[in-house]
């Protein structure tokens, strides 16, 4: 009888959601019509092998690290659906903002210097001598006003956030209506791109009758300590330049043959390493602005994998396992979110969504010990897991899989009543792909029993310094706890 009631209630919620979703979609269509044609990603730049290896397909857009448009990444092939006999009764999402025109660092340090060199090049007609570069004769930057566009959400970024909202509403139809105070909150960092992403997500969730939505803005000011979505800004010990030195060693190596190839085409432009990096970055940024980019077609799969590896190295040393601060910066969110999952009494809502910057997902994964190469290959003979002179193709730390635009980490609490499993379990999904916690994956769908999961988080927390100790901020009026959820 209990299951029949749950089924009827779920069907009623889904029916109500369908009506509201149709309303939201109509509003979105009206918005797009009034704004003009929306930029959309056209046929992705796929590189294929010859007929002998017809199954080989390489999608450039899935190897652009933090500039990749969102894509589901499920290399382990575990089903993202709730395991048989289980329902999700609570879920917490950490979502990076949607696609932007350009990151300020990328634009100021890489893209704009290339654009200036291109603008000052007096013989652009020479590019016509090279088929791969001929488009540069008349090409114009997709960023026409850097002051107005850099760091801003693109139209495609809004659309993909809206789409994620509709997917979450369908996946968690039993949760999006479950707001105890008829107020559904979503938490977002204070930047415009995160708040606009949050607004689009809420629109995608649909108009839930009787429920009011509210975006809670979380400060990024230095005095927030651990009580923020931007711990790299509030930790006094964090150095944003860490990782650049290691990344630049690899950049110089992998771009050298590319420069030789491009310069041999006869344009007299005299390409340098920064130009190569800028053109590869523009492949991603131009795609989410205009729908496609000619830069995506002028590099080989090996050269794209080298570009991806460049960012993997940088993020490894700045936000990952190569930085001793990373787990301490990610643990406050992990502990606060895990406490929500562990509450035996009802919380204010059952679906929590946090919208953040690109720095947060790798910090969280490091705190949880996921995508850790030491778990797979180890530091054999003292060698680093990400060497600077060659690509480690077997590495687990591939940033494109977790730091793409709209990349997200989900903590799901499962309530299971099957013949095989009974009780509560926690499952982690990264970009919709289930991830097994090391040493705690004995539940359904590679999940972890809730009690063991809480022990796991407690053990991880004890391994690392608290936020204030790690950041040497004991003299500051700050906190070790993320308390606003």
Coordinates of C-alpha atoms in Angstrom, one line a residue:
X1 CA 0.0 0.0 0.0
X2 CA 2.8 2.4 0.9
X3 CA 4.5 1.8 -2.5
X4 CA 1.2 2.4 -4.3
X5 CA 0.8 5.8 -2.6
X6 CA 4.3 6.7 -3.4
X7 CA 3.8 5.7 -7.0
X8 CA 0.6 7.8 -7.3
X9 CA 2.2 10.8 -5.6
X10 CA 5.2 10.5 -8.0
X11 CA 2.8 10.3 -11.0
X12 CA 0.9 13.4 -9.8
X13 CA 4.1 15.4 -9.2
X14 CA 5.4 14.4 -12.6
X15 CA 2.1 15.4 -14.3
X16 CA 2.2 18.7 -12.5
X17 CA 5.8 19.1 -13.5
X18 CA 5.0 18.4 -17.2
X19 CA 2.4 21.2 -17.2
X20 CA 4.8 23.7 -15.5
X21 CA 7.7 22.6 -17.7
X22 CA 5.5 23.3 -20.9
X23 CA 4.8 26.7 -19.5
X24 CA 8.5 27.4 -18.8
X25 CA 9.5 26.2 -22.3
X26 CA 6.9 28.5 -23.9
X27 CA 8.4 31.4 -21.9
X28 CA 11.9 30.4 -23.0
X29 CA 10.8 30.3 -26.7
X30 CA 9.2 33.7 -26.4
X31 CA 12.4 35.0 -24.8
X32 CA 14.5 33.6 -27.6
X33 CA 12.3 35.0 -30.3
X34 CA 12.3 38.4 -28.9
X35 CA 16.1 38.4 -28.4
X36 CA 16.8 37.0 -31.9
X37 CA 18.5 33.8 -32.9
X38 CA 20.2 32.0 -30.0
X39 CA 23.8 30.9 -30.4
X40 CA 23.8 27.1 -30.3
X41 CA 26.5 24.5 -30.8
X42 CA 26.3 23.1 -34.3
X43 CA 27.7 19.7 -35.3
X44 CA 30.6 19.2 -32.9
X45 CA 34.1 19.1 -34.4
X46 CA 34.6 15.3 -34.7
X47 CA 37.9 13.9 -35.9
X48 CA 37.6 10.4 -37.4
X49 CA 40.1 7.8 -38.6
X50 CA 40.2 6.2 -42.1
X51 CA 37.8 3.4 -43.1
X52 CA 40.0 0.7 -41.6
X53 CA 39.3 2.2 -38.1
X54 CA 35.8 3.5 -38.7
X55 CA 34.8 3.3 -35.1
X56 CA 37.3 6.0 -34.0
X57 CA 35.7 9.3 -33.2
X58 CA 37.4 12.2 -31.3
X59 CA 35.2 15.1 -30.1
X60 CA 37.4 18.1 -29.7
X61 CA 34.9 19.8 -27.4
X62 CA 35.3 17.1 -24.8
X63 CA 39.0 17.8 -24.3
X64 CA 39.0 21.5 -23.6
X65 CA 39.2 21.3 -19.8
X66 CA 37.4 24.3 -18.2
X67 CA 36.4 25.6 -21.6
X68 CA 34.5 22.5 -22.6
X69 CA 30.8 22.9 -23.1
X70 CA 29.0 20.5 -20.8
X71 CA 28.9 16.8 -21.7
X72 CA 28.0 13.7 -19.8
X73 CA 31.2 11.7 -19.0
X74 CA 30.6 8.1 -18.0
X75 CA 33.7 6.1 -18.7
X76 CA 33.0 3.6 -15.9
X77 CA 29.6 2.7 -17.6
X78 CA 27.7 2.5 -14.3
X79 CA 24.1 3.5 -14.8
X80 CA 23.2 7.0 -13.5
X81 CA 19.6 5.9 -12.8
X82 CA 18.7 5.0 -9.2
X83 CA 19.5 1.4 -8.5
X84 CA 16.6 -1.1 -8.6
X85 CA 14.7 -1.0 -5.4
X86 CA 16.0 2.4 -4.4
X87 CA 14.7 6.0 -4.6
X88 CA 16.6 9.2 -4.1
X89 CA 15.1 11.0 -1.1
X90 CA 17.7 13.8 -0.9
X91 CA 20.2 15.2 -3.3
X92 CA 22.8 18.0 -3.2
X93 CA 24.3 19.5 -6.3
X94 CA 27.4 21.6 -6.7
X95 CA 27.2 23.2 -10.2
X96 CA 29.8 25.3 -12.0
X97 CA 28.2 28.2 -13.9
X98 CA 27.3 27.9 -17.6
X99 CA 29.4 28.9 -20.6
X100 CA 30.9 32.4 -20.5
X101 CA 32.5 34.6 -23.2
X102 CA 35.9 34.2 -21.6
X103 CA 37.6 33.8 -18.3
X104 CA 39.3 37.1 -17.4
X105 CA 42.7 35.4 -16.9
X106 CA 42.5 33.5 -20.2
X107 CA 41.4 36.7 -22.1
X108 CA 43.9 39.1 -20.5
X109 CA 47.0 36.8 -20.6
X110 CA 46.4 34.6 -23.6
X111 CA 43.6 35.6 -26.0
X112 CA 44.0 39.4 -26.1
X113 CA 47.8 39.3 -26.8
X114 CA 47.1 37.0 -29.7
X115 CA 44.3 39.3 -31.0
X116 CA 46.6 42.3 -30.7
X117 CA 49.3 40.5 -32.7
X118 CA 46.8 39.5 -35.3
X119 CA 45.4 43.0 -35.6
X120 CA 48.9 44.5 -36.0
X121 CA 49.9 41.9 -38.6
X122 CA 50.0 43.9 -41.9
X123 CA 49.9 40.9 -44.3
X124 CA 46.8 39.0 -43.3
X125 CA 46.2 38.2 -46.9
X126 CA 49.2 35.8 -46.6
X127 CA 47.1 33.5 -44.6
X128 CA 45.3 32.6 -47.8
X129 CA 48.4 30.6 -48.8
X130 CA 47.6 28.0 -46.1
X131 CA 44.3 26.1 -46.4
X132 CA 44.1 25.5 -42.6
X133 CA 44.7 29.2 -41.8
X134 CA 42.9 30.9 -44.7
X135 CA 39.9 31.8 -42.5
X136 CA 42.2 34.3 -40.6
X137 CA 42.2 36.6 -43.6
X138 CA 38.7 37.8 -42.7
X139 CA 38.2 36.3 -39.2
X140 CA 37.0 38.6 -36.4
X141 CA 37.0 38.0 -32.7
X142 CA 33.8 36.7 -31.1
X143 CA 34.5 39.0 -28.2
X144 CA 33.6 42.4 -29.6
X145 CA 33.5 44.3 -26.3
X146 CA 35.8 42.8 -23.7
X147 CA 34.6 45.2 -20.9
X148 CA 31.0 44.1 -21.4
X149 CA 31.5 40.4 -22.3
X150 CA 34.5 38.9 -20.4
X151 CA 33.3 36.8 -17.4
X152 CA 29.7 37.2 -18.6
X153 CA 27.3 34.3 -19.3
X154 CA 26.6 33.6 -23.0
X155 CA 23.2 33.0 -24.4
X156 CA 24.1 29.3 -24.8
X157 CA 25.2 29.3 -21.1
X158 CA 21.8 30.3 -20.1
X159 CA 20.2 27.7 -22.3
X160 CA 22.3 24.9 -21.0
X161 CA 21.6 25.9 -17.4
X162 CA 17.8 26.0 -18.2
X163 CA 18.2 22.5 -19.7
X164 CA 19.9 21.2 -16.6
X165 CA 17.0 22.6 -14.5
X166 CA 14.5 20.7 -16.6
X167 CA 16.5 17.5 -16.3
X168 CA 16.8 17.9 -12.5
X169 CA 13.0 18.5 -12.3
X170 CA 12.3 15.3 -14.2
X171 CA 14.9 13.2 -12.3
X172 CA 13.8 14.5 -8.9
X173 CA 10.1 15.1 -9.5
X174 CA 9.5 13.8 -5.9
X175 CA 12.0 16.4 -4.5
X176 CA 11.5 19.6 -6.3
X177 CA 8.0 20.0 -4.8
X178 CA 9.1 19.0 -1.4
X179 CA 9.7 22.4 0.3
X180 CA 8.7 22.5 3.9
X181 CA 8.2 26.2 4.1
X182 CA 7.0 26.7 0.5
X183 CA 10.3 28.4 -0.2
X184 CA 12.8 26.8 -2.5
X185 CA 16.3 28.2 -2.1
X186 CA 19.3 27.9 -4.4
X187 CA 22.7 29.1 -3.3
X188 CA 25.1 31.0 -5.7
X189 CA 28.4 32.8 -5.5
X190 CA 28.1 36.5 -5.7
X191 CA 29.3 36.9 -9.3
X192 CA 26.8 37.7 -12.1
X193 CA 27.6 34.6 -14.1
X194 CA 26.8 32.3 -11.1
X195 CA 23.6 34.2 -10.2
X196 CA 22.4 34.2 -13.8
X197 CA 23.1 30.5 -14.1
X198 CA 21.1 30.0 -10.9
X199 CA 18.2 32.0 -12.4
X200 CA 18.2 29.9 -15.5
X201 CA 18.3 26.7 -13.5
X202 CA 15.3 27.8 -11.5
X203 CA 13.4 28.6 -14.7
X204 CA 14.1 25.1 -15.9
X205 CA 12.8 23.6 -12.7
X206 CA 9.4 24.9 -13.7
X207 CA 6.7 26.9 -11.8
X208 CA 5.9 24.7 -8.9
X209 CA 2.5 25.9 -7.7
X210 CA 2.6 27.3 -4.2
X211 CA 6.4 27.4 -4.0
X212 CA 8.4 30.6 -4.1
X213 CA 12.0 30.5 -5.4
X214 CA 14.9 32.5 -3.8
X215 CA 18.5 32.9 -4.8
X216 CA 20.8 33.1 -1.8
X217 CA 24.0 35.1 -2.7
X218 CA 27.1 33.9 -1.0
X219 CA 29.9 36.4 -0.4
X220 CA 33.4 36.0 -1.8
X221 CA 35.0 38.5 0.5
X222 CA 38.2 37.5 2.3
X223 CA 36.6 37.7 5.8
X224 CA 34.3 34.8 5.0
X225 CA 36.9 32.1 5.8
X226 CA 35.5 28.7 5.1
X227 CA 31.9 30.0 4.9
X228 CA 31.9 30.6 1.2
X229 CA 31.9 29.0 -2.2
X230 CA 35.2 30.8 -3.0
X231 CA 37.8 29.4 -0.6
X232 CA 40.7 30.2 -2.9
X233 CA 39.8 33.9 -2.5
X234 CA 39.3 33.7 1.3
X235 CA 42.4 31.6 2.2
X236 CA 45.4 33.9 2.7
X237 CA 47.9 31.2 2.0
X238 CA 46.4 30.3 -1.4
X239 CA 48.5 31.4 -4.4
X240 CA 46.6 31.5 -7.7
X241 CA 49.8 31.4 -9.7
X242 CA 50.7 27.9 -8.5
X243 CA 50.7 25.5 -11.4
X244 CA 51.7 28.0 -14.0
X245 CA 55.4 27.1 -13.8
X246 CA 54.7 23.4 -14.3
X247 CA 52.1 24.0 -17.0
X248 CA 54.4 26.3 -19.0
X249 CA 57.1 23.6 -19.1
X250 CA 54.7 21.3 -20.9
X251 CA 53.3 24.2 -23.0
X252 CA 56.8 25.0 -24.4
X253 CA 57.3 21.3 -25.2
X254 CA 54.0 20.5 -26.9
X255 CA 53.7 23.7 -28.9
X256 CA 57.2 23.5 -30.4
X257 CA 56.3 21.1 -33.3
X258 CA 53.0 22.9 -33.8
X259 CA 54.8 26.2 -34.2
X260 CA 57.1 24.6 -36.8
X261 CA 54.1 23.3 -38.7
X262 CA 52.2 26.5 -38.7
X263 CA 55.1 28.7 -39.6
X264 CA 56.0 26.4 -42.5
X265 CA 52.6 27.3 -44.1
X266 CA 54.2 30.5 -45.3
X267 CA 52.1 33.3 -43.7
X268 CA 55.2 35.0 -42.1
X269 CA 53.1 35.5 -39.0
X270 CA 55.8 33.8 -36.9
X271 CA 53.6 31.9 -34.4
X272 CA 54.7 31.7 -30.8
X273 CA 53.6 29.3 -28.0
X274 CA 51.0 31.8 -26.6
X275 CA 49.4 32.0 -30.1
X276 CA 48.8 28.3 -30.2
X277 CA 47.3 28.3 -26.7
X278 CA 45.1 31.2 -27.6
X279 CA 43.8 29.6 -30.8
X280 CA 43.0 26.4 -28.9
X281 CA 41.2 28.4 -26.1
X282 CA 39.3 30.3 -28.8
X283 CA 38.0 27.0 -30.2
X284 CA 36.0 26.5 -27.0
X285 CA 35.0 30.1 -26.3
X286 CA 34.0 30.9 -29.9
X287 CA 32.0 27.7 -30.0
X288 CA 29.8 28.7 -27.0
X289 CA 29.4 32.2 -28.4
X290 CA 28.9 31.6 -32.2
X291 CA 28.0 27.9 -32.2
X292 CA 31.2 26.8 -33.9
X293 CA 34.8 27.8 -34.4
X294 CA 37.3 27.3 -37.3
X295 CA 40.1 27.0 -34.8
X296 CA 38.8 23.6 -33.7
X297 CA 39.8 22.1 -37.1
X298 CA 43.4 23.1 -37.4
X299 CA 44.9 20.8 -34.7
X300 CA 45.2 17.1 -34.5
X301 CA 43.8 14.8 -31.8
X302 CA 47.3 14.5 -30.3
X303 CA 47.6 18.3 -30.2
X304 CA 44.2 18.6 -28.4
X305 CA 45.2 16.0 -25.9
X306 CA 48.4 18.0 -25.2
X307 CA 46.3 21.1 -24.7
X308 CA 44.0 19.2 -22.2
X309 CA 47.1 17.9 -20.4
X310 CA 48.4 21.5 -20.1
X311 CA 45.4 22.4 -18.0
X312 CA 45.4 19.1 -16.1
X313 CA 48.9 19.9 -15.0
X314 CA 47.9 23.4 -13.9
X315 CA 44.8 22.3 -12.0
X316 CA 46.7 19.4 -10.4
X317 CA 49.2 21.8 -8.8
X318 CA 46.7 24.7 -8.1
X319 CA 43.5 22.9 -7.2
X320 CA 44.2 19.2 -7.0
X321 CA 46.5 16.7 -5.3
X322 CA 49.6 18.7 -6.2
X323 CA 48.6 21.4 -3.7
X324 CA 48.5 20.5 0.0
X325 CA 45.8 23.2 0.6
X326 CA 43.2 21.6 -1.7
X327 CA 41.6 19.1 0.6
X328 CA 41.4 21.6 3.5
X329 CA 39.6 24.1 1.1
X330 CA 37.2 21.5 -0.2
X331 CA 36.4 19.7 3.1
X332 CA 34.0 22.4 4.6
X333 CA 31.5 21.9 1.7
X334 CA 31.9 18.2 1.9
X335 CA 31.2 18.1 5.7
X336 CA 28.3 20.6 5.5
X337 CA 26.6 18.6 2.6
X338 CA 27.3 15.3 4.3
X339 CA 25.6 16.5 7.5
X340 CA 22.5 17.4 5.4
X341 CA 22.4 13.9 4.1
X342 CA 22.8 12.4 7.6
X343 CA 20.1 14.4 9.3
X344 CA 17.4 12.0 10.6
X345 CA 14.8 14.7 10.7
X346 CA 13.5 16.5 7.7
X347 CA 15.4 19.5 6.5
X348 CA 13.8 22.6 4.8
X349 CA 14.1 21.1 1.4
X350 CA 15.2 17.8 -0.2
X351 CA 17.0 19.1 -3.3
X352 CA 19.9 21.5 -2.7
X353 CA 21.6 23.3 -5.6
X354 CA 24.8 25.4 -5.2
X355 CA 26.2 27.4 -8.2
X356 CA 29.9 28.1 -8.0
X357 CA 33.1 28.9 -9.9
X358 CA 35.5 26.5 -11.7
X359 CA 37.7 26.2 -8.6
X360 CA 35.2 24.4 -6.4
X361 CA 34.7 21.0 -8.2
X362 CA 38.4 20.0 -8.1
X363 CA 38.7 21.0 -4.5
X364 CA 35.7 18.9 -3.6
X365 CA 37.0 15.9 -5.5
X366 CA 40.4 16.2 -3.8
X367 CA 38.7 16.3 -0.4
X368 CA 36.7 13.1 -1.3
X369 CA 39.8 11.4 -2.8
X370 CA 38.3 10.9 -6.3
X371 CA 40.2 11.1 -9.6
X372 CA 43.3 10.5 -7.6
X373 CA 46.1 9.0 -9.7
X374 CA 47.8 7.6 -6.6
X375 CA 44.8 5.3 -6.3
X376 CA 45.5 3.9 -9.8
X377 CA 49.1 4.2 -10.9
X378 CA 50.9 5.5 -7.8
X379 CA 54.1 7.4 -7.8
X380 CA 56.2 4.6 -9.2
X381 CA 59.9 4.9 -8.5
X382 CA 59.3 8.4 -7.2
X383 CA 58.0 9.7 -10.6
X384 CA 55.2 12.3 -10.6
X385 CA 51.8 11.0 -11.7
X386 CA 51.6 13.9 -14.2
X387 CA 55.1 14.1 -15.7
X388 CA 56.0 17.4 -17.4
X389 CA 57.8 15.8 -20.4
X390 CA 55.2 13.4 -21.7
X391 CA 51.4 12.8 -21.3
X392 CA 50.2 10.2 -18.8
X393 CA 47.4 8.9 -20.9
X394 CA 46.2 6.5 -18.2
X395 CA 45.8 9.3 -15.6
X396 CA 42.6 9.6 -13.6
X397 CA 42.9 13.4 -13.3
X398 CA 41.3 14.6 -16.5
X399 CA 39.8 18.0 -15.8
X400 CA 37.5 18.0 -18.8
X401 CA 35.5 15.3 -17.0
X402 CA 34.7 17.5 -14.0
X403 CA 35.4 21.2 -14.6
X404 CA 33.5 21.8 -17.9
X405 CA 31.0 24.6 -18.1
X406 CA 28.1 23.5 -16.0
X407 CA 30.1 20.6 -14.6
X408 CA 28.5 19.3 -11.5
X409 CA 29.0 17.0 -8.5
X410 CA 25.9 15.4 -7.0
X411 CA 25.6 13.7 -3.6
X412 CA 22.5 11.5 -3.6
X413 CA 21.0 9.8 -0.6
X414 CA 19.3 6.5 -1.6
X415 CA 16.5 4.9 0.3
X416 CA 16.6 1.2 -0.6
X417 CA 14.0 -1.6 0.1
X418 CA 15.1 -4.3 -2.2
X419 CA 15.8 -8.0 -1.4
X420 CA 19.5 -7.3 -1.7
X421 CA 19.8 -3.9 0.0
X422 CA 17.9 -2.2 2.8
X423 CA 18.6 1.2 4.3
X424 CA 20.2 4.5 3.3
X425 CA 23.2 4.8 1.0
X426 CA 25.1 7.7 -0.5
X427 CA 26.1 7.8 -4.2
X428 CA 28.3 10.4 -5.9
X429 CA 27.8 11.5 -9.5
X430 CA 30.3 13.7 -11.4
X431 CA 28.8 15.1 -14.6
X432 CA 26.1 12.4 -14.3
X433 CA 28.6 9.6 -14.0
X434 CA 28.5 7.5 -10.7
X435 CA 31.9 7.5 -8.9
X436 CA 32.9 4.8 -6.5
X437 CA 34.5 6.0 -3.3
X438 CA 37.8 4.2 -2.6
X439 CA 37.1 1.4 -0.1
X440 CA 33.4 2.2 0.2
X441 CA 31.4 1.1 -2.8
X442 CA 29.6 -2.0 -1.4
X443 CA 26.1 -0.5 -1.8
X444 CA 23.8 -0.7 -4.9
X445 CA 25.2 1.1 -7.9
X446 CA 28.6 1.4 -6.3
X447 CA 27.1 3.5 -3.5
X448 CA 28.3 3.6 0.1
X449 CA 26.1 2.8 3.2
X450 CA 25.3 6.1 4.8
X451 CA 26.9 5.3 8.2
X452 CA 30.1 4.2 6.4
X453 CA 30.0 7.3 4.2
X454 CA 29.9 9.5 7.3
X455 CA 32.9 7.6 8.8
X456 CA 34.7 8.0 5.5
X457 CA 34.1 11.8 5.5
X458 CA 35.2 12.0 9.1
X459 CA 38.4 10.1 8.4
X460 CA 39.2 12.3 5.4
X461 CA 38.6 15.4 7.6
X462 CA 41.1 14.2 10.2
X463 CA 43.8 13.7 7.6
X464 CA 43.9 17.5 6.8
X465 CA 44.2 20.7 8.7
X466 CA 41.2 22.8 9.4
X467 CA 40.7 25.8 7.1
X468 CA 42.0 28.4 9.4
X469 CA 45.1 26.3 10.3
X470 CA 45.9 25.4 6.7
X471 CA 45.4 29.0 5.6
X472 CA 47.3 30.4 8.7
X473 CA 44.4 32.6 9.6
X474 CA 44.1 31.9 13.3
X475 CA 44.6 35.6 14.1
X476 CA 41.7 36.5 11.8
X477 CA 38.0 36.6 12.8
X478 CA 37.1 33.7 10.6
X479 CA 35.6 30.2 10.6
X480 CA 36.4 26.6 9.7
X481 CA 32.7 25.8 9.0
X482 CA 30.5 26.3 6.0
X483 CA 27.2 27.2 7.7
X484 CA 24.8 28.7 5.3
X485 CA 23.2 25.6 3.8

